[in-house]
mmCIF file of N, CA and C in Angstrom:
data_model
loop_
_atom_site.group_PDB
_atom_site.id
_atom_site.type_symbol
_atom_site.label_atom_id
_atom_site.label_comp_id
_atom_site.label_asym_id
_atom_site.label_seq_id
_atom_site.Cartn_x
_atom_site.Cartn_y
_atom_site.Cartn_z
ATOM 1 N N MET S 1 21.890 124.691 37.000
ATOM 2 C CA MET S 1 21.641 124.178 35.674
ATOM 3 C C MET S 1 20.188 124.445 35.312
ATOM 4 N N ARG S 2 19.952 124.942 34.100
ATOM 5 C CA ARG S 2 18.606 125.286 33.664
ATOM 6 C C ARG S 2 18.019 124.178 32.807
ATOM 7 N N SER S 3 16.719 124.075 32.820
ATOM 8 C CA SER S 3 16.027 123.104 31.976
ATOM 9 C C SER S 3 16.009 123.590 30.538
ATOM 10 N N PHE S 4 16.034 122.643 29.611
ATOM 11 C CA PHE S 4 15.989 122.982 28.198
ATOM 12 C C PHE S 4 14.556 123.252 27.783
ATOM 13 N N GLN S 5 14.336 124.325 27.058
ATOM 14 C CA GLN S 5 13.027 124.658 26.502
ATOM 15 C C GLN S 5 13.162 124.766 24.994
ATOM 16 N N ALA S 6 12.458 123.898 24.265
ATOM 17 C CA ALA S 6 12.521 123.933 22.804
ATOM 18 C C ALA S 6 11.765 125.151 22.290
ATOM 19 N N LYS S 7 12.329 125.823 21.306
ATOM 20 C CA LYS S 7 11.673 126.956 20.658
ATOM 21 C C LYS S 7 11.015 126.438 19.376
ATOM 22 N N PRO S 8 9.857 126.951 19.019
ATOM 23 C CA PRO S 8 9.174 126.437 17.820
ATOM 24 C C PRO S 8 9.979 126.529 16.535
ATOM 25 N N HIS S 9 10.834 127.544 16.380
ATOM 26 C CA HIS S 9 11.602 127.682 15.150
ATOM 27 C C HIS S 9 12.851 126.792 15.127
ATOM 28 N N GLU S 10 13.208 126.167 16.254
ATOM 29 C CA GLU S 10 14.389 125.318 16.330
ATOM 30 C C GLU S 10 14.085 123.835 16.124
ATOM 31 N N ILE S 11 12.827 123.488 15.925
ATOM 32 C CA ILE S 11 12.425 122.085 15.869
ATOM 33 C C ILE S 11 12.693 121.506 14.480
ATOM 34 N N ASP S 12 13.346 120.343 14.455
ATOM 35 C CA ASP S 12 13.624 119.629 13.209
ATOM 36 C C ASP S 12 12.599 118.505 13.074
ATOM 37 N N ARG S 13 11.706 118.624 12.098
ATOM 38 C CA ARG S 13 10.649 117.627 11.916
ATOM 39 C C ARG S 13 11.029 116.633 10.832
ATOM 40 N N LYS S 14 10.772 115.365 11.115
ATOM 41 C CA LYS S 14 11.001 114.296 10.155
ATOM 42 C C LYS S 14 9.661 113.661 9.795
ATOM 43 N N TRP S 15 9.671 112.811 8.797
ATOM 44 C CA TRP S 15 8.494 112.064 8.370
ATOM 45 C C TRP S 15 8.778 110.581 8.589
ATOM 46 N N TYR S 16 7.826 109.893 9.213
ATOM 47 C CA TYR S 16 7.963 108.465 9.477
ATOM 48 C C TYR S 16 6.773 107.706 8.916
ATOM 49 N N ILE S 17 7.026 106.466 8.489
ATOM 50 C CA ILE S 17 5.971 105.571 8.005
ATOM 51 C C ILE S 17 5.799 104.447 9.015
ATOM 52 N N LEU S 18 4.560 104.189 9.400
ATOM 53 C CA LEU S 18 4.226 103.037 10.229
ATOM 54 C C LEU S 18 3.354 102.104 9.399
ATOM 55 N N ASP S 19 3.743 100.839 9.300
ATOM 56 C CA ASP S 19 2.952 99.848 8.572
ATOM 57 C C ASP S 19 2.061 99.135 9.577
ATOM 58 N N ALA S 20 0.735 99.228 9.384
ATOM 59 C CA ALA S 20 -0.224 98.687 10.336
ATOM 60 C C ALA S 20 -0.547 97.221 10.093
ATOM 61 N N LYS S 21 0.061 96.603 9.119
ATOM 62 C CA LYS S 21 -0.287 95.234 8.736
ATOM 63 C C LYS S 21 -0.004 94.252 9.871
ATOM 64 N N GLY S 22 -1.071 93.686 10.448
ATOM 65 C CA GLY S 22 -0.948 92.663 11.475
ATOM 66 C C GLY S 22 -0.571 93.162 12.859
ATOM 67 N N ILE S 23 -0.450 94.458 13.060
ATOM 68 C CA ILE S 23 -0.075 95.011 14.364
ATOM 69 C C ILE S 23 -1.344 95.322 15.154
ATOM 70 N N PRO S 24 -1.373 95.006 16.447
ATOM 71 C CA PRO S 24 -2.547 95.370 17.253
ATOM 72 C C PRO S 24 -2.754 96.892 17.277
ATOM 73 N N LEU S 25 -4.009 97.289 17.295
ATOM 74 C CA LEU S 25 -4.376 98.700 17.203
ATOM 75 C C LEU S 25 -3.741 99.552 18.290
ATOM 76 N N GLY S 26 -3.761 99.094 19.526
ATOM 77 C CA GLY S 26 -3.220 99.873 20.632
ATOM 78 C C GLY S 26 -1.724 100.086 20.536
ATOM 79 N N ARG S 27 -1.004 99.061 20.092
ATOM 80 C CA ARG S 27 0.452 99.187 19.964
ATOM 81 C C ARG S 27 0.823 100.182 18.866
ATOM 82 N N LEU S 28 0.092 100.122 17.767
ATOM 83 C CA LEU S 28 0.341 101.069 16.680
ATOM 84 C C LEU S 28 0.013 102.497 17.127
ATOM 85 N N ALA S 29 -1.106 102.648 17.839
ATOM 86 C CA ALA S 29 -1.537 103.981 18.263
ATOM 87 C C ALA S 29 -0.554 104.603 19.254
ATOM 88 N N THR S 30 0.020 103.794 20.158
ATOM 89 C CA THR S 30 0.985 104.367 21.104
ATOM 90 C C THR S 30 2.262 104.796 20.403
ATOM 91 N N GLN S 31 2.710 104.005 19.407
ATOM 92 C CA GLN S 31 3.898 104.393 18.652
ATOM 93 C C GLN S 31 3.658 105.690 17.889
ATOM 94 N N ALA S 32 2.494 105.789 17.238
ATOM 95 C CA ALA S 32 2.172 106.987 16.468
ATOM 96 C C ALA S 32 2.045 108.205 17.381
ATOM 97 N N ALA S 33 1.385 108.046 18.538
ATOM 98 C CA ALA S 33 1.213 109.164 19.465
ATOM 99 C C ALA S 33 2.555 109.628 20.022
ATOM 100 N N THR S 34 3.460 108.696 20.275
ATOM 101 C CA THR S 34 4.791 109.054 20.768
ATOM 102 C C THR S 34 5.547 109.876 19.733
ATOM 103 N N LEU S 35 5.466 109.465 18.466
ATOM 104 C CA LEU S 35 6.144 110.206 17.403
ATOM 105 C C LEU S 35 5.502 111.575 17.197
ATOM 106 N N LEU S 36 4.169 111.651 17.250
ATOM 107 C CA LEU S 36 3.480 112.924 17.039
ATOM 108 C C LEU S 36 3.773 113.920 18.156
ATOM 109 N N ARG S 37 3.906 113.436 19.384
ATOM 110 C CA ARG S 37 4.210 114.324 20.515
ATOM 111 C C ARG S 37 5.670 114.720 20.560
ATOM 112 N N GLY S 38 6.556 113.859 20.030
ATOM 113 C CA GLY S 38 7.982 114.156 20.075
ATOM 114 C C GLY S 38 8.661 113.596 21.303
ATOM 115 N N LYS S 39 8.041 112.631 21.964
ATOM 116 C CA LYS S 39 8.618 112.075 23.193
ATOM 117 C C LYS S 39 9.843 111.209 22.922
ATOM 118 N N HIS S 40 10.080 110.847 21.677
ATOM 119 C CA HIS S 40 11.248 110.051 21.332
ATOM 120 C C HIS S 40 12.495 110.912 21.144
ATOM 121 N N LYS S 41 12.339 112.220 21.211
ATOM 122 C CA LYS S 41 13.456 113.140 20.996
ATOM 123 C C LYS S 41 14.010 113.632 22.335
ATOM 124 N N PRO S 42 15.302 113.909 22.389
ATOM 125 C CA PRO S 42 15.857 114.472 23.623
ATOM 126 C C PRO S 42 15.420 115.922 23.849
ATOM 127 N N THR S 43 14.891 116.571 22.813
ATOM 128 C CA THR S 43 14.463 117.964 22.943
ATOM 129 C C THR S 43 12.987 118.090 23.294
ATOM 130 N N PHE S 44 12.365 117.007 23.779
ATOM 131 C CA PHE S 44 10.932 117.033 24.101
ATOM 132 C C PHE S 44 10.629 118.100 25.140
ATOM 133 N N THR S 45 9.629 118.908 24.839
ATOM 134 C CA THR S 45 9.119 119.921 25.760
ATOM 135 C C THR S 45 7.606 119.762 25.800
ATOM 136 N N PRO S 46 6.999 119.588 26.974
ATOM 137 C CA PRO S 46 5.572 119.285 27.048
ATOM 138 C C PRO S 46 4.652 120.364 26.475
ATOM 139 N N ASN S 47 5.058 121.626 26.550
ATOM 140 C CA ASN S 47 4.165 122.706 26.119
ATOM 141 C C ASN S 47 4.462 123.209 24.705
ATOM 142 N N VAL S 48 5.326 122.504 23.962
ATOM 143 C CA VAL S 48 5.661 122.880 22.587
ATOM 144 C C VAL S 48 5.477 121.643 21.712
ATOM 145 N N ASP S 49 4.947 121.840 20.515
ATOM 146 C CA ASP S 49 4.769 120.737 19.577
ATOM 147 C C ASP S 49 6.114 120.409 18.942
ATOM 148 N N THR S 50 6.815 119.411 19.500
ATOM 149 C CA THR S 50 8.130 119.015 19.002
ATOM 150 C C THR S 50 8.070 117.747 18.167
ATOM 151 N N GLY S 51 6.879 117.261 17.857
ATOM 152 C CA GLY S 51 6.717 115.971 17.195
ATOM 153 C C GLY S 51 6.984 115.987 15.709
ATOM 154 N N ASP S 52 6.950 114.781 15.142
ATOM 155 C CA ASP S 52 7.208 114.567 13.727
ATOM 156 C C ASP S 52 5.906 114.230 13.005
ATOM 157 N N HIS S 53 5.981 114.162 11.681
ATOM 158 C CA HIS S 53 4.845 113.766 10.860
ATOM 159 C C HIS S 53 4.816 112.243 10.783
ATOM 160 N N VAL S 54 3.599 111.654 10.836
ATOM 161 C CA VAL S 54 3.453 110.200 10.822
ATOM 162 C C VAL S 54 2.495 109.804 9.705
ATOM 163 N N ILE S 55 2.919 108.831 8.892
ATOM 164 C CA ILE S 55 2.088 108.252 7.842
ATOM 165 C C ILE S 55 1.818 106.808 8.242
ATOM 166 N N VAL S 56 0.549 106.440 8.343
ATOM 167 C CA VAL S 56 0.167 105.061 8.648
ATOM 168 C C VAL S 56 -0.395 104.452 7.373
ATOM 169 N N ILE S 57 0.203 103.340 6.936
ATOM 170 C CA ILE S 57 -0.289 102.659 5.740
ATOM 171 C C ILE S 57 -0.879 101.310 6.138
ATOM 172 N N ASN S 58 -1.660 100.719 5.237
ATOM 173 C CA ASN S 58 -2.342 99.432 5.460
ATOM 174 C C ASN S 58 -3.292 99.491 6.656
ATOM 175 N N ALA S 59 -4.090 100.538 6.753
ATOM 176 C CA ALA S 59 -5.011 100.685 7.881
ATOM 177 C C ALA S 59 -6.079 99.597 7.901
ATOM 178 N N GLU S 60 -6.386 99.032 6.743
ATOM 179 C CA GLU S 60 -7.416 97.998 6.684
ATOM 180 C C GLU S 60 -6.928 96.673 7.267
ATOM 181 N N ALA S 61 -5.602 96.505 7.443
ATOM 182 C CA ALA S 61 -5.026 95.257 7.938
ATOM 183 C C ALA S 61 -4.675 95.330 9.416
ATOM 184 N N ILE S 62 -5.225 96.296 10.143
ATOM 185 C CA ILE S 62 -4.972 96.432 11.577
ATOM 186 C C ILE S 62 -5.583 95.245 12.305
ATOM 187 N N ARG S 63 -4.976 94.855 13.411
ATOM 188 C CA ARG S 63 -5.472 93.703 14.157
ATOM 189 C C ARG S 63 -6.128 94.154 15.456
ATOM 190 N N LEU S 64 -7.296 93.611 15.745
ATOM 191 C CA LEU S 64 -7.961 93.827 17.023
ATOM 192 C C LEU S 64 -8.002 92.482 17.743
ATOM 193 N N THR S 65 -7.474 92.430 18.960
ATOM 194 C CA THR S 65 -7.371 91.167 19.680
ATOM 195 C C THR S 65 -8.652 90.864 20.440
ATOM 196 N N GLY S 66 -8.816 89.610 20.802
ATOM 197 C CA GLY S 66 -9.981 89.196 21.579
ATOM 198 C C GLY S 66 -11.263 89.327 20.785
ATOM 199 N N LYS S 67 -12.344 89.743 21.487
ATOM 200 C CA LYS S 67 -13.644 89.901 20.843
ATOM 201 C C LYS S 67 -13.951 91.359 20.527
ATOM 202 N N LYS S 68 -12.897 92.163 20.370
ATOM 203 C CA LYS S 68 -13.101 93.600 20.162
ATOM 204 C C LYS S 68 -13.813 93.917 18.854
ATOM 205 N N LEU S 69 -13.625 93.106 17.820
ATOM 206 C CA LEU S 69 -14.311 93.370 16.553
ATOM 207 C C LEU S 69 -15.821 93.411 16.743
ATOM 208 N N LYS S 70 -16.341 92.514 17.569
ATOM 209 C CA LYS S 70 -17.789 92.449 17.787
ATOM 210 C C LYS S 70 -18.246 93.346 18.946
ATOM 211 N N ASP S 71 -17.425 93.438 20.002
ATOM 212 C CA ASP S 71 -17.859 94.105 21.235
ATOM 213 C C ASP S 71 -17.547 95.590 21.306
ATOM 214 N N LYS S 72 -16.452 96.038 20.685
ATOM 215 C CA LYS S 72 -16.057 97.448 20.782
ATOM 216 C C LYS S 72 -17.028 98.309 19.977
ATOM 217 N N THR S 73 -17.527 99.351 20.611
ATOM 218 C CA THR S 73 -18.519 100.218 19.989
ATOM 219 C C THR S 73 -18.041 101.659 20.015
ATOM 220 N N TYR S 74 -18.194 102.330 18.886
ATOM 221 C CA TYR S 74 -17.867 103.749 18.772
ATOM 222 C C TYR S 74 -19.178 104.535 18.742
ATOM 223 N N TYR S 75 -19.257 105.598 19.531
ATOM 224 C CA TYR S 75 -20.460 106.415 19.623
ATOM 225 C C TYR S 75 -20.184 107.821 19.113
ATOM 226 N N HIS S 76 -21.209 108.446 18.544
ATOM 227 C CA HIS S 76 -21.172 109.877 18.268
ATOM 228 C C HIS S 76 -22.602 110.410 18.340
ATOM 229 N N HIS S 77 -22.726 111.702 18.552
ATOM 230 C CA HIS S 77 -24.036 112.332 18.699
ATOM 231 C C HIS S 77 -24.251 113.305 17.554
ATOM 232 N N THR S 78 -25.447 113.281 16.980
ATOM 233 C CA THR S 78 -25.743 114.135 15.832
ATOM 234 C C THR S 78 -26.011 115.579 16.235
ATOM 235 N N GLY S 79 -26.323 115.799 17.501
ATOM 236 C CA GLY S 79 -26.653 117.142 17.952
ATOM 237 C C GLY S 79 -28.151 117.333 18.128
ATOM 238 N N TYR S 80 -28.936 116.391 17.638
ATOM 239 C CA TYR S 80 -30.387 116.451 17.782
ATOM 240 C C TYR S 80 -30.819 115.608 18.977
ATOM 241 N N PRO S 81 -31.995 115.904 19.564
ATOM 242 C CA PRO S 81 -32.470 115.097 20.688
ATOM 243 C C PRO S 81 -32.604 113.621 20.281
ATOM 244 N N GLY S 82 -32.079 112.745 21.102
ATOM 245 C CA GLY S 82 -32.123 111.316 20.805
ATOM 246 C C GLY S 82 -31.232 110.924 19.657
ATOM 247 N N GLY S 83 -30.242 111.730 19.344
ATOM 248 C CA GLY S 83 -29.418 111.515 18.158
ATOM 249 C C GLY S 83 -28.125 110.783 18.413
ATOM 250 N N ILE S 84 -28.084 109.876 19.402
ATOM 251 C CA ILE S 84 -26.850 109.137 19.633
ATOM 252 C C ILE S 84 -26.772 107.976 18.646
ATOM 253 N N LYS S 85 -25.649 107.856 17.985
ATOM 254 C CA LYS S 85 -25.431 106.805 16.990
ATOM 255 C C LYS S 85 -24.281 105.926 17.448
ATOM 256 N N SER S 86 -24.344 104.658 17.082
ATOM 257 C CA SER S 86 -23.269 103.745 17.453
ATOM 258 C C SER S 86 -22.924 102.858 16.264
ATOM 259 N N ILE S 87 -21.677 102.405 16.247
ATOM 260 C CA ILE S 87 -21.197 101.508 15.199
ATOM 261 C C ILE S 87 -20.142 100.605 15.830
ATOM 262 N N THR S 88 -20.160 99.323 15.492
ATOM 263 C CA THR S 88 -19.171 98.397 16.047
ATOM 264 C C THR S 88 -17.855 98.554 15.294
ATOM 265 N N ALA S 89 -16.790 98.032 15.893
ATOM 266 C CA ALA S 89 -15.471 98.132 15.280
ATOM 267 C C ALA S 89 -15.428 97.359 13.964
ATOM 268 N N GLU S 90 -16.145 96.245 13.879
ATOM 269 C CA GLU S 90 -16.170 95.448 12.650
ATOM 270 C C GLU S 90 -16.807 96.231 11.508
ATOM 271 N N GLN S 91 -17.930 96.920 11.801
ATOM 272 C CA GLN S 91 -18.602 97.718 10.775
ATOM 273 C C GLN S 91 -17.748 98.916 10.363
ATOM 274 N N LEU S 92 -17.111 99.565 11.339
ATOM 275 C CA LEU S 92 -16.282 100.733 11.043
ATOM 276 C C LEU S 92 -15.036 100.338 10.253
ATOM 277 N N LEU S 93 -14.504 99.141 10.514
ATOM 278 C CA LEU S 93 -13.337 98.668 9.780
ATOM 279 C C LEU S 93 -13.672 98.445 8.310
ATOM 280 N N LYS S 94 -14.893 97.992 8.039
ATOM 281 C CA LYS S 94 -15.322 97.819 6.648
ATOM 282 C C LYS S 94 -15.660 99.156 5.995
ATOM 283 N N LYS S 95 -16.299 100.053 6.764
ATOM 284 C CA LYS S 95 -16.769 101.332 6.218
ATOM 285 C C LYS S 95 -15.627 102.337 6.043
ATOM 286 N N ALA S 96 -14.846 102.549 7.093
ATOM 287 C CA ALA S 96 -13.771 103.552 7.071
ATOM 288 C C ALA S 96 -12.622 103.093 7.958
ATOM 289 N N PRO S 97 -11.715 102.244 7.441
ATOM 290 C CA PRO S 97 -10.628 101.733 8.279
ATOM 291 C C PRO S 97 -9.667 102.817 8.769
ATOM 292 N N THR S 98 -9.599 103.930 8.067
ATOM 293 C CA THR S 98 -8.710 104.995 8.520
ATOM 294 C C THR S 98 -9.222 105.649 9.797
ATOM 295 N N GLU S 99 -10.530 105.636 10.002
ATOM 296 C CA GLU S 99 -11.125 106.267 11.192
ATOM 297 C C GLU S 99 -10.759 105.532 12.468
ATOM 298 N N ILE S 100 -10.680 104.198 12.421
ATOM 299 C CA ILE S 100 -10.332 103.430 13.619
ATOM 300 C C ILE S 100 -8.944 103.834 14.105
ATOM 301 N N VAL S 101 -7.998 103.916 13.185
ATOM 302 C CA VAL S 101 -6.625 104.263 13.554
ATOM 303 C C VAL S 101 -6.544 105.699 14.043
ATOM 304 N N SER S 102 -7.168 106.633 13.325
ATOM 305 C CA SER S 102 -7.054 108.037 13.722
ATOM 306 C C SER S 102 -7.772 108.309 15.049
ATOM 307 N N LYS S 103 -8.885 107.634 15.326
ATOM 308 C CA LYS S 103 -9.562 107.809 16.617
ATOM 309 C C LYS S 103 -8.705 107.280 17.757
ATOM 310 N N ALA S 104 -8.040 106.140 17.542
ATOM 311 C CA ALA S 104 -7.194 105.563 18.583
ATOM 312 C C ALA S 104 -6.002 106.468 18.880
ATOM 313 N N VAL S 105 -5.394 107.027 17.842
ATOM 314 C CA VAL S 105 -4.226 107.896 18.045
ATOM 315 C C VAL S 105 -4.650 109.208 18.683
ATOM 316 N N ARG S 106 -5.758 109.805 18.206
ATOM 317 C CA ARG S 106 -6.214 111.076 18.778
ATOM 318 C C ARG S 106 -6.579 110.935 20.245
ATOM 319 N N GLY S 107 -7.054 109.757 20.644
ATOM 320 C CA GLY S 107 -7.378 109.533 22.050
ATOM 321 C C GLY S 107 -6.158 109.487 22.942
ATOM 322 N N MET S 108 -4.984 109.243 22.367
ATOM 323 C CA MET S 108 -3.746 109.177 23.146
ATOM 324 C C MET S 108 -2.963 110.488 23.130
ATOM 325 N N LEU S 109 -3.466 111.473 22.410
ATOM 326 C CA LEU S 109 -2.834 112.787 22.385
ATOM 327 C C LEU S 109 -3.518 113.694 23.407
ATOM 328 N N PRO S 110 -2.898 114.807 23.808
ATOM 329 C CA PRO S 110 -3.534 115.730 24.739
ATOM 330 C C PRO S 110 -4.835 116.284 24.164
ATOM 331 N N HIS S 111 -5.836 116.429 25.008
ATOM 332 C CA HIS S 111 -7.128 116.969 24.586
ATOM 333 C C HIS S 111 -7.119 118.477 24.809
ATOM 334 N N SER S 112 -6.338 119.161 23.977
ATOM 335 C CA SER S 112 -6.148 120.602 24.102
ATOM 336 C C SER S 112 -5.857 121.150 22.707
ATOM 337 N N PRO S 113 -5.768 122.453 22.548
ATOM 338 C CA PRO S 113 -5.392 123.000 21.247
ATOM 339 C C PRO S 113 -4.049 122.466 20.738
ATOM 340 N N LEU S 114 -3.113 122.214 21.645
ATOM 341 C CA LEU S 114 -1.825 121.656 21.245
ATOM 342 C C LEU S 114 -1.993 120.237 20.698
ATOM 343 N N GLY S 115 -2.877 119.449 21.310
ATOM 344 C CA GLY S 115 -3.144 118.098 20.830
ATOM 345 C C GLY S 115 -3.795 118.094 19.461
ATOM 346 N N LYS S 116 -4.655 119.078 19.193
ATOM 347 C CA LYS S 116 -5.280 119.179 17.873
ATOM 348 C C LYS S 116 -4.238 119.509 16.812
ATOM 349 N N LYS S 117 -3.264 120.340 17.175
ATOM 350 C CA LYS S 117 -2.183 120.677 16.249
ATOM 351 C C LYS S 117 -1.325 119.451 15.957
ATOM 352 N N MET S 118 -1.095 118.626 16.977
ATOM 353 C CA MET S 118 -0.320 117.397 16.791
ATOM 354 C C MET S 118 -1.074 116.405 15.909
ATOM 355 N N ALA S 119 -2.393 116.320 16.084
ATOM 356 C CA ALA S 119 -3.204 115.361 15.329
ATOM 357 C C ALA S 119 -3.236 115.694 13.840
ATOM 358 N N LYS S 120 -3.003 116.945 13.484
ATOM 359 C CA LYS S 120 -2.998 117.328 12.065
ATOM 360 C C LYS S 120 -1.791 116.771 11.327
ATOM 361 N N LYS S 121 -0.778 116.312 12.053
ATOM 362 C CA LYS S 121 0.415 115.755 11.418
ATOM 363 C C LYS S 121 0.296 114.248 11.200
ATOM 364 N N LEU S 122 -0.885 113.675 11.467
ATOM 365 C CA LEU S 122 -1.129 112.251 11.250
ATOM 366 C C LEU S 122 -1.852 112.053 9.930
ATOM 367 N N ARG S 123 -1.334 111.151 9.102
ATOM 368 C CA ARG S 123 -1.995 110.800 7.846
ATOM 369 C C ARG S 123 -2.163 109.290 7.809
ATOM 370 N N VAL S 124 -3.393 108.831 7.565
ATOM 371 C CA VAL S 124 -3.709 107.402 7.566
ATOM 372 C C VAL S 124 -4.228 107.025 6.187
ATOM 373 N N TYR S 125 -3.709 105.924 5.622
ATOM 374 C CA TYR S 125 -4.101 105.503 4.282
ATOM 375 C C TYR S 125 -4.430 104.021 4.250
ATOM 376 N N VAL S 126 -5.380 103.668 3.384
ATOM 377 C CA VAL S 126 -5.694 102.278 3.094
ATOM 378 C C VAL S 126 -4.740 101.836 1.993
ATOM 379 N N GLY S 127 -4.117 100.687 2.158
ATOM 380 C CA GLY S 127 -3.155 100.209 1.168
ATOM 381 C C GLY S 127 -1.767 100.763 1.425
ATOM 382 N N THR S 128 -0.859 100.441 0.512
ATOM 383 C CA THR S 128 0.535 100.843 0.708
ATOM 384 C C THR S 128 0.899 102.145 0.011
ATOM 385 N N GLU S 129 0.024 102.674 -0.829
ATOM 386 C CA GLU S 129 0.311 103.901 -1.571
ATOM 387 C C GLU S 129 -0.010 105.140 -0.727
ATOM 388 N N HIS S 130 0.848 106.154 -0.829
ATOM 389 C CA HIS S 130 0.610 107.435 -0.169
ATOM 390 C C HIS S 130 1.242 108.538 -1.013
ATOM 391 N N PRO S 131 0.706 109.774 -0.944
ATOM 392 C CA PRO S 131 1.210 110.859 -1.792
ATOM 393 C C PRO S 131 2.372 111.655 -1.193
ATOM 394 N N HIS S 132 3.075 111.110 -0.196
ATOM 395 C CA HIS S 132 4.114 111.870 0.506
ATOM 396 C C HIS S 132 5.518 111.356 0.197
ATOM 397 N N VAL S 133 5.743 110.896 -1.020
ATOM 398 C CA VAL S 133 7.053 110.369 -1.407
ATOM 399 C C VAL S 133 8.091 111.485 -1.425
ATOM 400 N N ALA S 134 7.679 112.692 -1.775
ATOM 401 C CA ALA S 134 8.612 113.817 -1.871
ATOM 402 C C ALA S 134 9.214 114.195 -0.523
ATOM 403 N N GLN S 135 8.527 113.863 0.573
ATOM 404 C CA GLN S 135 9.050 114.186 1.905
ATOM 405 C C GLN S 135 10.086 113.164 2.377
ATOM 406 N N ARG S 136 10.312 112.110 1.610
ATOM 407 C CA ARG S 136 11.259 111.039 1.915
ATOM 408 C C ARG S 136 11.052 110.482 3.331
ATOM 409 N N PRO S 137 9.880 109.881 3.593
ATOM 410 C CA PRO S 137 9.623 109.344 4.932
ATOM 411 C C PRO S 137 10.479 108.113 5.224
ATOM 412 N N GLU S 138 10.860 107.978 6.491
ATOM 413 C CA GLU S 138 11.661 106.841 6.931
ATOM 414 C C GLU S 138 10.747 105.828 7.605
ATOM 415 N N PRO S 139 10.979 104.521 7.370
ATOM 416 C CA PRO S 139 10.167 103.525 8.089
ATOM 417 C C PRO S 139 10.558 103.482 9.572
ATOM 418 N N TRP S 140 9.564 103.421 10.436
ATOM 419 C CA TRP S 140 9.806 103.361 11.886
ATOM 420 C C TRP S 140 9.659 101.915 12.311
ATOM 421 N N SER S 141 10.673 101.376 12.990
ATOM 422 C CA SER S 141 10.615 99.977 13.398
ATOM 423 C C SER S 141 10.135 99.855 14.827
#
């Protein structure tokens, strides 16, 4: 018996909506990463992008448990000497709530060219409105 290998032209992609209202960040990110990778499908193949498109709405209403709002810190480097910058989760949630969700999901995807391709299928929005009504996305429970 041979193993199944998904071909890129045989993949059926769907669109799913995840509502972030009141859901802990890690739980939402694992659900989104699973859908983006395609691990929920029986045709999952590790070396082929078999995942679906994911729309996350209400990113500003994400929940962080414990003292993570004050203690969790995000870092980035400007590229200049001494150019390390930091921002707490509370500040980032006020400044750009979509970034918290997309950083959490991207961290759970493979860190390879295939993972970058999967991350492009993630769309995060503040509020309940999104411009993807024509794709007829299904709510994911």
